[in-house]
mmCIF file of C-alpha atoms in Angstrom:
data_model
loop_
_atom_site.group_PDB
_atom_site.id
_atom_site.type_symbol
_atom_site.label_atom_id
_atom_site.label_comp_id
_atom_site.label_asym_id
_atom_site.label_seq_id
_atom_site.Cartn_x
_atom_site.Cartn_y
_atom_site.Cartn_z
ATOM 1 C CA MET Y 783 81.566 -42.168 90.867
ATOM 2 C CA HIS Y 784 80.799 -44.573 88.003
ATOM 3 C CA VAL Y 785 81.037 -41.688 85.495
ATOM 4 C CA LEU Y 786 84.412 -40.609 86.888
ATOM 5 C CA ILE Y 787 85.810 -44.144 86.666
ATOM 6 C CA THR Y 788 84.499 -44.525 83.129
ATOM 7 C CA GLN Y 789 86.092 -41.230 82.127
ATOM 8 C CA LEU Y 790 89.395 -42.263 83.713
ATOM 9 C CA LEU Y 791 89.376 -45.622 81.952
ATOM 10 C CA HIS Y 792 88.799 -43.870 78.608
ATOM 11 C CA SER Y 793 91.341 -41.163 79.335
ATOM 12 C CA ARG Y 794 94.282 -40.872 76.933
ATOM 13 C CA LEU Y 795 96.326 -39.324 79.742
ATOM 14 C CA LEU Y 796 95.754 -42.288 82.052
ATOM 15 C CA TYR Y 797 96.768 -44.680 79.239
ATOM 16 C CA VAL Y 798 99.995 -42.745 78.645
ATOM 17 C CA LEU Y 799 100.803 -42.607 82.380
ATOM 18 C CA ALA Y 800 100.076 -46.281 82.872
ATOM 19 C CA THR Y 801 102.146 -47.357 79.891
ATOM 20 C CA ALA Y 802 104.965 -45.032 80.966
ATOM 21 C CA LEU Y 803 104.972 -46.856 84.308
ATOM 22 C CA LEU Y 804 104.747 -50.251 82.633
ATOM 23 C CA THR Y 805 107.709 -49.472 80.385
ATOM 24 C CA TYR Y 806 109.668 -47.536 83.017
ATOM 25 C CA VAL Y 807 112.110 -50.393 83.540
ATOM 26 C CA PHE Y 808 113.037 -50.203 79.843
ATOM 27 C CA TRP Y 809 113.208 -46.479 79.128
ATOM 28 C CA TRP Y 810 115.001 -45.669 82.376
ATOM 29 C CA SER Y 811 117.598 -48.353 81.610
ATOM 30 C CA GLY Y 812 117.928 -46.968 78.068
ATOM 31 C CA VAL Y 813 118.450 -43.441 79.347
ATOM 32 C CA ASN Y 814 121.114 -44.600 81.804
ATOM 33 C CA LYS Y 815 122.885 -46.669 79.146
ATOM 34 C CA ALA Y 816 122.811 -43.732 76.725
ATOM 35 C CA LEU Y 817 124.256 -41.404 79.346
ATOM 36 C CA ASP Y 818 127.035 -43.864 80.219
ATOM 37 C CA PHE Y 819 127.675 -45.733 76.997
ATOM 38 C CA PRO Y 820 131.050 -47.174 78.112
ATOM 39 C CA SER Y 821 129.306 -48.892 81.042
ATOM 40 C CA ALA Y 822 126.612 -50.190 78.704
ATOM 41 C CA VAL Y 823 129.307 -51.690 76.492
ATOM 42 C CA GLN Y 824 130.971 -53.188 79.562
ATOM 43 C CA GLU Y 825 127.648 -54.731 80.637
ATOM 44 C CA MET Y 826 127.172 -56.377 77.243
ATOM 45 C CA ALA Y 827 130.736 -57.697 77.280
ATOM 46 C CA HIS Y 828 130.168 -59.057 80.812
ATOM 47 C CA PHE Y 829 127.312 -61.191 79.477
ATOM 48 C CA GLY Y 830 129.388 -62.362 76.509
ATOM 49 C CA LEU Y 831 127.518 -60.364 73.879
ATOM 50 C CA ARG Y 832 129.724 -59.492 70.919
ATOM 51 C CA PRO Y 833 130.180 -56.973 69.457
ATOM 52 C CA ALA Y 834 129.477 -55.366 72.807
ATOM 53 C CA ALA Y 835 129.117 -51.830 71.403
ATOM 54 C CA GLY Y 836 126.619 -53.026 68.792
ATOM 55 C CA PHE Y 837 124.520 -54.831 71.384
ATOM 56 C CA ALA Y 838 124.668 -51.785 73.657
ATOM 57 C CA ALA Y 839 123.519 -49.456 70.882
ATOM 58 C CA ALA Y 840 120.711 -51.831 69.798
ATOM 59 C CA THR Y 841 119.585 -52.254 73.416
ATOM 60 C CA ILE Y 842 119.483 -48.492 73.953
ATOM 61 C CA ALA Y 843 117.515 -47.972 70.749
ATOM 62 C CA LEU Y 844 114.984 -50.663 71.685
ATOM 63 C CA GLN Y 845 114.663 -49.468 75.265
ATOM 64 C CA LEU Y 846 113.971 -45.881 74.174
ATOM 65 C CA VAL Y 847 111.896 -46.322 71.016
ATOM 66 C CA ALA Y 848 109.625 -49.232 71.946
ATOM 67 C CA PRO Y 849 108.192 -47.582 75.084
ATOM 68 C CA LEU Y 850 107.379 -44.475 73.020
ATOM 69 C CA ALA Y 851 105.497 -46.565 70.482
ATOM 70 C CA ILE Y 852 103.529 -48.232 73.286
ATOM 71 C CA MET Y 853 102.728 -44.907 74.973
ATOM 72 C CA ALA Y 854 101.653 -43.415 71.625
ATOM 73 C CA CYS Y 855 98.991 -46.153 71.277
ATOM 74 C CA SER Y 856 99.954 -46.400 67.621
ATOM 75 C CA ARG Y 857 99.390 -49.127 65.098
ATOM 76 C CA TRP Y 858 102.953 -50.211 65.974
ATOM 77 C CA THR Y 859 102.193 -50.845 69.664
ATOM 78 C CA TRP Y 860 101.898 -54.597 69.111
ATOM 79 C CA LEU Y 861 105.328 -54.661 67.441
ATOM 80 C CA ALA Y 862 106.923 -52.616 70.223
ATOM 81 C CA ALA Y 863 105.318 -54.784 72.905
ATOM 82 C CA GLY Y 864 106.423 -57.916 71.044
ATOM 83 C CA ALA Y 865 109.996 -56.642 70.714
ATOM 84 C CA LEU Y 866 110.184 -55.790 74.422
ATOM 85 C CA THR Y 867 108.682 -59.196 75.244
ATOM 86 C CA ALA Y 868 111.317 -60.961 73.137
ATOM 87 C CA PHE Y 869 114.046 -58.808 74.701
ATOM 88 C CA THR Y 870 112.770 -59.560 78.200
ATOM 89 C CA LEU Y 871 112.616 -63.296 77.522
ATOM 90 C CA ALA Y 872 116.128 -63.221 76.027
ATOM 91 C CA THR Y 873 117.555 -61.651 79.181
ATOM 92 C CA ILE Y 874 116.555 -64.659 81.270
ATOM 93 C CA PRO Y 875 119.095 -67.211 79.949
ATOM 94 C CA ILE Y 876 121.691 -64.472 79.435
ATOM 95 C CA ALA Y 877 121.550 -62.506 82.700
ATOM 96 C CA HIS Y 878 119.246 -64.302 85.138
ATOM 97 C CA ARG Y 879 120.423 -67.909 85.183
ATOM 98 C CA PHE Y 880 118.990 -68.696 88.610
ATOM 99 C CA TRP Y 881 119.133 -72.438 87.865
ATOM 100 C CA ASP Y 882 122.949 -72.221 87.871
ATOM 101 C CA MET Y 883 123.075 -70.368 91.207
ATOM 102 C CA GLN Y 884 122.686 -71.219 94.868
ATOM 103 C CA GLY Y 885 121.107 -69.656 97.942
ATOM 104 C CA LEU Y 886 120.138 -66.011 98.074
ATOM 105 C CA GLU Y 887 121.635 -65.194 94.680
ATOM 106 C CA ALA Y 888 119.434 -67.867 93.063
ATOM 107 C CA ALA Y 889 116.353 -66.674 94.934
ATOM 108 C CA LEU Y 890 116.901 -63.053 93.879
ATOM 109 C CA GLU Y 891 117.437 -63.944 90.225
ATOM 110 C CA LYS Y 892 114.373 -66.215 90.259
ATOM 111 C CA ALA Y 893 112.344 -63.314 91.677
ATOM 112 C CA LEU Y 894 113.573 -61.108 88.814
ATOM 113 C CA VAL Y 895 112.469 -63.752 86.303
ATOM 114 C CA GLN Y 896 109.045 -63.790 87.977
ATOM 115 C CA ASP Y 897 108.920 -59.982 87.676
ATOM 116 C CA HIS Y 898 109.812 -60.380 83.994
ATOM 117 C CA ALA Y 899 106.774 -62.642 83.549
ATOM 118 C CA SER Y 900 104.531 -59.940 85.020
ATOM 119 C CA ILE Y 901 106.041 -57.295 82.749
ATOM 120 C CA ILE Y 902 105.454 -59.538 79.724
ATOM 121 C CA GLY Y 903 101.827 -59.922 80.747
ATOM 122 C CA GLY Y 904 101.499 -56.152 81.051
ATOM 123 C CA LEU Y 905 103.047 -55.618 77.621
ATOM 124 C CA VAL Y 906 100.536 -58.027 76.073
ATOM 125 C CA VAL Y 907 97.667 -56.224 77.830
ATOM 126 C CA ALA Y 908 98.988 -52.874 76.556
ATOM 127 C CA ALA Y 909 99.057 -54.226 72.985
ATOM 128 C CA ILE Y 910 95.494 -55.519 73.330
ATOM 129 C CA LEU Y 911 94.293 -52.226 74.808
ATOM 130 C CA ALA Y 912 95.973 -50.158 72.122
ATOM 131 C CA HIS Y 913 94.353 -52.308 69.451
ATOM 132 C CA GLN Y 914 90.923 -51.965 71.036
ATOM 133 C CA ARG Y 915 91.339 -48.196 71.561
ATOM 134 C CA ARG Y 916 92.286 -47.705 67.928
ATOM 135 C CA GLN Y 917 89.342 -49.849 66.749
ATOM 136 C CA ALA Y 918 86.929 -47.875 68.938
ATOM 137 C CA LEU Y 919 88.241 -44.567 67.588
ATOM 138 C CA ALA Y 920 87.999 -45.811 64.007
ATOM 139 C CA SER Y 921 84.407 -46.991 64.396
ATOM 140 C CA GLY Y 922 83.285 -44.067 66.086
#
């Protein structure tokens, strides 16, 4: 059993699957925004982001490219994880202002912010893992 677990933990496929799940919230959102660009523009305008089309295009690009860089376990994984972390943090005061809300709405938005914190932690772990995997491959 120990050998199987060790093989799984060193498996490139498991890394790709795990990081695909970690970044799912981003790439799925990017796919949906790309397929319905007018709605993506409307969403950006709703949150007061101008120019809305520019923010929509930049968001789609980030949500599609950064997860790929993380899944590829490339030397750019840290940058992709950092960009998604910054993006995730930026959404809190823009879209999840639970401190300005009351009741159930506030509780739901606060829960989303807590989920964001977990995602940020996962992105940092993915960057660390990618760095360690690349170092291990380089040394040996």
